[in-house]
């Protein structure tokens, strides 16, 4: 500011410079001398001047040249120049002076006051210009400060606004480099990292970067939907939008925002997920059933992981009630599922499957802080040790039954209520789908079983027809030949043996059918007593010896004294007899059957091994099924004997098993029964139960009243009793029996149960109600041969029960026993 009033005087004559100094000194400004144009230029570089007084005529460089150079320099371009001359008064010189930028052109000699006044004007003007420049500079600086302050305040307000927003906001330069991030970004990104990889889900990062690069190249606004967050807090869906900011026709920056739309996206995806799951699970019925669940199950679980976590595990219980569990797991990409194999992880599913109550931990760490003891605390601690942050274990239930569990886990973030609701909806659909598949499979299996049963029924009926016709053929054939009288005495004896043998075979077939019927209806009862195993087996062997002798089969018997079992002696004898009969049937002539009775700890073991046809591996699992026979078996039958054996063995608390090394290698059947007593001497009662009575009964002097409506049956019973010496009165109805009783009271009554006018039960009740007949011995005779039928008859008033077909010895012995018992009772009463 002090240099503004400086005045430069340029003249090559010292006297002229002195004169100018004298004229201008009253102005009080600094006067600077220059004796040439070159020196004047040098002075102009050193300081500022308000005016230059320049002589026109100077050696080396005249005033015009010096003025032109001053005008070319920015610093001196606007400095007023006043030319002074004594000789260059020509008009062209004056014009040139003004052309080079002179503000005035004065001639010597000049008036000092005029010169001083003109110089004073330019000095004053220079000072005012300096003041204006100073003010303008101050104004500029002030404006810049205010602008900078406004910009700072604006940026701060923008930052405060951005920080207060729930959205993620960032600012990037034209190259895409992030220059600013708001507080929400900083909260998500670790250590304030401005790399997008710090907040974008790893699975979405490539897609995001591809779209971001495309926006930078096109310069257009861009938006997308993806997941923002971090592993600790979890990832949520956001609507990402990047908008370019233009300035002077080019992109100066990009403003990015990310608005959370997790609830909407999850709701939309949940609806799509459930619809897709229903479609895929429903299609499982068409793709073939599986007891483990729908074939699409793992695919459905995998599609759920984008919404419900990092891993899913489904545990299905055995639909057949076994202890085996079908376990499947699915993990999201990049997740190591090794932690799912840890035994600690199975604690939750096992508990939920047992209790049928869900187990849900929205945030494992948070809930662990509030739970410190008990099973819940242990389970939470296990989950945290396994790196689980969110946990849901839900029961799979359908039609009131728990069929398994479905577990979802997060390795980062927590679960929300909406996640639980989605999982529960999905679990219901999966449970129904699994149950439907199992029902479908059960239905298909049942259909196959029914088809097989129907086929087996047809085969059984055909076999039954064959098996019944075979003995009937022999009976009818030999009977016809006997009636014709064409048989010799030897042939007639052989005919009697054949008829007897086939009649017993026919009786056995009927007995088996009745036993199977009782087994199916659950009416087969056991008369349990202490039974000696060795005695039972020995009795069955004795009964089978004739069959073995006919086929020259060697019996290798070893009967150990293993004690007693609690059971029905007759039924146990039937078990052994059926196994021996089966062995004889399939053992070729000259073969061997080994029978062993041994003890195995608390169990007795009966083993029957033959050297016969053997059993194929395919048929071995079905050998104890009703009506089942091997397709290539040479010996046929009804296929009931082994089924009866299995049921009777199990009814006695035991087991039966079959083993064979294949066709031609023989077969071994083993029966195990629990030992109830270690006695080794059989009682009289047990011995009688194990062995059938023998010998010819003597019925002389006994009067028997027979009530039988079937003429042939009536005649047969009458003949049997008469041959044993009894006097027989026979009638065909209950009314006839009552009339006979009125005429004469017999020694014993033998009555059929099924009578045309009233059944035998009503008859015996009527008889017992009559005076003097309350103790009359009575035998019920019926084709209903079960123990239940016998018990019913005895409860009605009969003293004994004899099943049809009637064996002469059995009927005769029963009559003799009852008559003897009645006589003994009468003697005791008289005494």
mmCIF file of C-alpha atoms in Angstrom, residues 483-677:
data_model
loop_
_atom_site.group_PDB
_atom_site.id
_atom_site.type_symbol
_atom_site.label_atom_id
_atom_site.label_comp_id
_atom_site.label_asym_id
_atom_site.label_seq_id
_atom_site.Cartn_x
_atom_site.Cartn_y
_atom_site.Cartn_z
ATOM 1 C CA UNK A 483 -68.575 -152.554 0.083
ATOM 2 C CA UNK A 484 -68.244 -154.454 -3.195
ATOM 3 C CA UNK A 485 -66.785 -157.458 -1.348
ATOM 4 C CA UNK A 486 -63.987 -157.750 -3.871
ATOM 5 C CA UNK A 487 -61.126 -157.603 -1.330
ATOM 6 C CA UNK A 488 -59.215 -160.538 0.040
ATOM 7 C CA UNK A 489 -58.693 -160.720 3.811
ATOM 8 C CA UNK A 490 -55.145 -159.323 3.430
ATOM 9 C CA UNK A 491 -56.341 -156.480 1.197
ATOM 10 C CA UNK A 492 -59.186 -155.734 3.536
ATOM 11 C CA UNK A 493 -56.758 -155.421 6.473
ATOM 12 C CA UNK A 494 -54.589 -153.063 4.400
ATOM 13 C CA UNK A 495 -57.743 -151.066 3.503
ATOM 14 C CA UNK A 496 -58.594 -150.645 7.187
ATOM 15 C CA UNK A 497 -55.062 -149.346 7.899
ATOM 16 C CA UNK A 498 -55.219 -146.955 4.950
ATOM 17 C CA UNK A 499 -58.629 -145.627 5.900
ATOM 18 C CA UNK A 500 -57.518 -145.155 9.508
ATOM 19 C CA UNK A 501 -54.304 -143.394 8.528
ATOM 20 C CA UNK A 502 -56.041 -141.036 6.090
ATOM 21 C CA UNK A 503 -58.876 -140.316 8.515
ATOM 22 C CA UNK A 504 -56.317 -139.208 11.097
ATOM 23 C CA UNK A 505 -54.553 -137.092 8.447
ATOM 24 C CA UNK A 506 -57.868 -135.487 7.579
ATOM 25 C CA UNK A 507 -58.512 -134.826 11.243
ATOM 26 C CA UNK A 508 -55.096 -133.193 11.530
ATOM 27 C CA UNK A 509 -55.823 -130.879 8.602
ATOM 28 C CA UNK A 510 -59.090 -129.766 10.160
ATOM 29 C CA UNK A 511 -57.384 -129.280 13.526
ATOM 30 C CA UNK A 512 -54.735 -127.061 11.929
ATOM 31 C CA UNK A 513 -57.411 -124.974 10.221
ATOM 32 C CA UNK A 514 -59.233 -124.540 13.512
ATOM 33 C CA UNK A 515 -56.021 -123.569 15.304
ATOM 34 C CA UNK A 516 -55.199 -120.946 12.673
ATOM 35 C CA UNK A 517 -58.716 -119.569 12.943
ATOM 36 C CA UNK A 518 -58.325 -119.240 16.712
ATOM 37 C CA UNK A 519 -54.931 -117.599 16.291
ATOM 38 C CA UNK A 520 -56.329 -115.034 13.844
ATOM 39 C CA UNK A 521 -59.338 -114.247 16.047
ATOM 40 C CA UNK A 522 -57.268 -114.244 19.236
ATOM 41 C CA UNK A 523 -59.336 -116.961 20.874
ATOM 42 C CA UNK A 524 -56.589 -119.545 21.277
ATOM 43 C CA UNK A 525 -56.100 -120.103 25.012
ATOM 44 C CA UNK A 526 -53.476 -122.042 26.930
ATOM 45 C CA UNK A 527 -53.963 -124.252 29.978
ATOM 46 C CA UNK A 528 -50.712 -123.375 31.733
ATOM 47 C CA UNK A 529 -49.102 -125.801 34.167
ATOM 48 C CA UNK A 530 -45.581 -126.908 34.980
ATOM 49 C CA UNK A 531 -44.550 -129.112 32.060
ATOM 50 C CA UNK A 532 -41.414 -131.187 31.698
ATOM 51 C CA UNK A 533 -39.815 -130.341 28.358
ATOM 52 C CA UNK A 534 -38.098 -133.686 27.902
ATOM 53 C CA UNK A 535 -41.367 -135.545 28.540
ATOM 54 C CA UNK A 536 -43.210 -133.461 25.977
ATOM 55 C CA UNK A 537 -40.517 -133.988 23.350
ATOM 56 C CA UNK A 538 -40.321 -137.708 24.083
ATOM 57 C CA UNK A 539 -44.089 -138.083 23.657
ATOM 58 C CA UNK A 540 -43.978 -136.277 20.314
ATOM 59 C CA UNK A 541 -41.073 -138.466 19.166
ATOM 60 C CA UNK A 542 -42.926 -141.628 20.062
ATOM 61 C CA UNK A 543 -45.909 -140.457 18.027
ATOM 62 C CA UNK A 544 -43.651 -139.751 15.030
ATOM 63 C CA UNK A 545 -41.722 -143.040 15.081
ATOM 64 C CA UNK A 546 -44.148 -144.877 12.787
ATOM 65 C CA UNK A 547 -43.777 -142.188 10.130
ATOM 66 C CA UNK A 548 -39.982 -142.341 10.420
ATOM 67 C CA UNK A 549 -40.043 -146.112 10.210
ATOM 68 C CA UNK A 550 -42.098 -146.012 7.019
ATOM 69 C CA UNK A 551 -39.440 -143.803 5.343
ATOM 70 C CA UNK A 552 -36.478 -145.551 7.007
ATOM 71 C CA UNK A 553 -35.491 -142.242 8.655
ATOM 72 C CA UNK A 554 -32.979 -142.577 11.463
ATOM 73 C CA UNK A 555 -33.858 -140.638 14.645
ATOM 74 C CA UNK A 556 -30.851 -139.304 16.595
ATOM 75 C CA UNK A 557 -32.285 -138.254 19.967
ATOM 76 C CA UNK A 558 -30.557 -136.579 22.906
ATOM 77 C CA UNK A 559 -32.913 -135.391 25.667
ATOM 78 C CA UNK A 560 -31.324 -133.577 28.560
ATOM 79 C CA UNK A 561 -33.146 -132.927 31.830
ATOM 80 C CA UNK A 562 -33.521 -129.151 31.601
ATOM 81 C CA UNK A 563 -36.383 -128.694 34.079
ATOM 82 C CA UNK A 564 -39.901 -127.418 33.664
ATOM 83 C CA UNK A 565 -41.575 -124.648 31.752
ATOM 84 C CA UNK A 566 -44.896 -122.996 32.453
ATOM 85 C CA UNK A 567 -47.200 -123.939 29.624
ATOM 86 C CA UNK A 568 -49.823 -126.077 27.991
ATOM 87 C CA UNK A 569 -48.497 -129.617 27.630
ATOM 88 C CA UNK A 570 -50.762 -130.473 24.715
ATOM 89 C CA UNK A 571 -49.840 -127.347 22.786
ATOM 90 C CA UNK A 572 -46.128 -127.803 23.450
ATOM 91 C CA UNK A 573 -46.399 -131.386 22.224
ATOM 92 C CA UNK A 574 -48.124 -129.954 19.149
ATOM 93 C CA UNK A 575 -45.135 -127.609 18.560
ATOM 94 C CA UNK A 576 -42.663 -130.480 18.592
ATOM 95 C CA UNK A 577 -44.993 -132.769 16.618
ATOM 96 C CA UNK A 578 -45.432 -130.165 13.874
ATOM 97 C CA UNK A 579 -41.670 -129.653 13.592
ATOM 98 C CA UNK A 580 -41.066 -133.411 13.481
ATOM 99 C CA UNK A 581 -43.832 -133.892 10.911
ATOM 100 C CA UNK A 582 -42.295 -131.108 8.814
ATOM 101 C CA UNK A 583 -38.854 -132.732 9.077
ATOM 102 C CA UNK A 584 -40.221 -136.137 8.102
ATOM 103 C CA UNK A 585 -42.087 -134.638 5.147
ATOM 104 C CA UNK A 586 -38.964 -133.012 3.644
ATOM 105 C CA UNK A 587 -36.395 -135.680 4.565
ATOM 106 C CA UNK A 588 -35.830 -138.327 1.869
ATOM 107 C CA UNK A 589 -35.970 -142.041 2.632
ATOM 108 C CA UNK A 590 -32.889 -143.183 4.522
ATOM 109 C CA UNK A 591 -32.223 -139.716 5.903
ATOM 110 C CA UNK A 592 -31.557 -138.569 9.460
ATOM 111 C CA UNK A 593 -33.438 -136.362 11.899
ATOM 112 C CA UNK A 594 -31.597 -135.200 15.018
ATOM 113 C CA UNK A 595 -33.552 -134.047 18.083
ATOM 114 C CA UNK A 596 -31.753 -132.269 20.929
ATOM 115 C CA UNK A 597 -33.057 -130.861 24.213
ATOM 116 C CA UNK A 598 -30.458 -128.635 25.922
ATOM 117 C CA UNK A 599 -30.252 -125.846 28.443
ATOM 118 C CA UNK A 600 -28.988 -122.384 27.504
ATOM 119 C CA UNK A 601 -28.815 -120.307 30.675
ATOM 120 C CA UNK A 602 -32.383 -119.540 31.821
ATOM 121 C CA UNK A 603 -33.786 -120.963 28.595
ATOM 122 C CA UNK A 604 -34.477 -124.487 27.402
ATOM 123 C CA UNK A 605 -33.663 -125.213 23.769
ATOM 124 C CA UNK A 606 -35.300 -127.789 21.498
ATOM 125 C CA UNK A 607 -33.416 -128.312 18.239
ATOM 126 C CA UNK A 608 -34.698 -130.453 15.350
ATOM 127 C CA UNK A 609 -32.289 -130.873 12.450
ATOM 128 C CA UNK A 610 -32.995 -132.836 9.295
ATOM 129 C CA UNK A 611 -30.981 -133.895 6.252
ATOM 130 C CA UNK A 612 -33.759 -133.005 3.844
ATOM 131 C CA UNK A 613 -34.325 -130.528 1.017
ATOM 132 C CA UNK A 614 -33.253 -127.436 2.960
ATOM 133 C CA UNK A 615 -34.635 -123.914 2.588
ATOM 134 C CA UNK A 616 -33.560 -121.323 0.014
ATOM 135 C CA UNK A 617 -32.254 -117.990 1.242
ATOM 136 C CA UNK A 618 -35.133 -116.169 -0.472
ATOM 137 C CA UNK A 619 -37.819 -118.206 1.267
ATOM 138 C CA UNK A 620 -36.163 -118.468 4.697
ATOM 139 C CA UNK A 621 -37.601 -115.108 6.016
ATOM 140 C CA UNK A 622 -41.132 -116.284 5.074
ATOM 141 C CA UNK A 623 -40.976 -119.834 6.381
ATOM 142 C CA UNK A 624 -43.236 -119.110 9.404
ATOM 143 C CA UNK A 625 -45.903 -117.176 7.468
ATOM 144 C CA UNK A 626 -49.381 -118.648 7.040
ATOM 145 C CA UNK A 627 -50.195 -120.290 3.690
ATOM 146 C CA UNK A 628 -46.606 -119.736 2.444
ATOM 147 C CA UNK A 629 -44.685 -122.572 0.806
ATOM 148 C CA UNK A 630 -41.548 -122.633 -1.278
ATOM 149 C CA UNK A 631 -42.369 -122.669 -4.980
ATOM 150 C CA UNK A 632 -40.000 -125.561 -5.685
ATOM 151 C CA UNK A 633 -40.869 -127.673 -2.635
ATOM 152 C CA UNK A 634 -41.414 -131.314 -3.611
ATOM 153 C CA UNK A 635 -43.605 -132.017 -0.596
ATOM 154 C CA UNK A 636 -46.779 -129.970 -0.326
ATOM 155 C CA UNK A 637 -49.183 -129.111 2.487
ATOM 156 C CA UNK A 638 -51.407 -126.305 3.715
ATOM 157 C CA UNK A 639 -48.489 -124.223 4.948
ATOM 158 C CA UNK A 640 -50.037 -123.868 8.419
ATOM 159 C CA UNK A 641 -47.923 -126.065 10.674
ATOM 160 C CA UNK A 642 -44.937 -123.746 11.065
ATOM 161 C CA UNK A 643 -47.181 -120.682 11.487
ATOM 162 C CA UNK A 644 -48.914 -122.489 14.370
ATOM 163 C CA UNK A 645 -45.514 -123.424 15.834
ATOM 164 C CA UNK A 646 -44.389 -119.794 15.804
ATOM 165 C CA UNK A 647 -47.538 -118.551 17.497
ATOM 166 C CA UNK A 648 -47.522 -121.246 20.179
ATOM 167 C CA UNK A 649 -43.825 -120.749 20.930
ATOM 168 C CA UNK A 650 -44.302 -116.999 21.339
ATOM 169 C CA UNK A 651 -47.469 -117.525 23.392
ATOM 170 C CA UNK A 652 -45.281 -119.495 25.836
ATOM 171 C CA UNK A 653 -42.779 -116.615 26.039
ATOM 172 C CA UNK A 654 -40.318 -118.321 23.731
ATOM 173 C CA UNK A 655 -39.041 -118.074 20.192
ATOM 174 C CA UNK A 656 -38.620 -120.260 17.145
ATOM 175 C CA UNK A 657 -36.073 -119.832 14.385
ATOM 176 C CA UNK A 658 -35.110 -121.590 11.182
ATOM 177 C CA UNK A 659 -31.691 -121.974 9.612
ATOM 178 C CA UNK A 660 -30.489 -123.590 6.427
ATOM 179 C CA UNK A 661 -27.437 -123.374 4.236
ATOM 180 C CA UNK A 662 -29.606 -123.607 1.136
ATOM 181 C CA UNK A 663 -31.256 -126.141 -1.098
ATOM 182 C CA UNK A 664 -30.159 -129.731 -0.420
ATOM 183 C CA UNK A 665 -28.366 -128.801 2.823
ATOM 184 C CA UNK A 666 -31.130 -129.660 5.277
ATOM 185 C CA UNK A 667 -32.778 -127.376 7.804
ATOM 186 C CA UNK A 668 -32.561 -126.724 11.528
ATOM 187 C CA UNK A 669 -35.478 -125.463 13.635
ATOM 188 C CA UNK A 670 -34.773 -124.231 17.151
ATOM 189 C CA UNK A 671 -37.382 -123.517 19.833
ATOM 190 C CA UNK A 672 -36.375 -121.692 23.018
ATOM 191 C CA UNK A 673 -38.643 -121.587 26.090
ATOM 192 C CA UNK A 674 -38.022 -119.927 29.469
ATOM 193 C CA UNK A 675 -37.388 -122.358 32.318
ATOM 194 C CA UNK A 676 -39.848 -121.868 35.176
ATOM 195 C CA UNK A 677 -38.731 -124.641 37.518
#
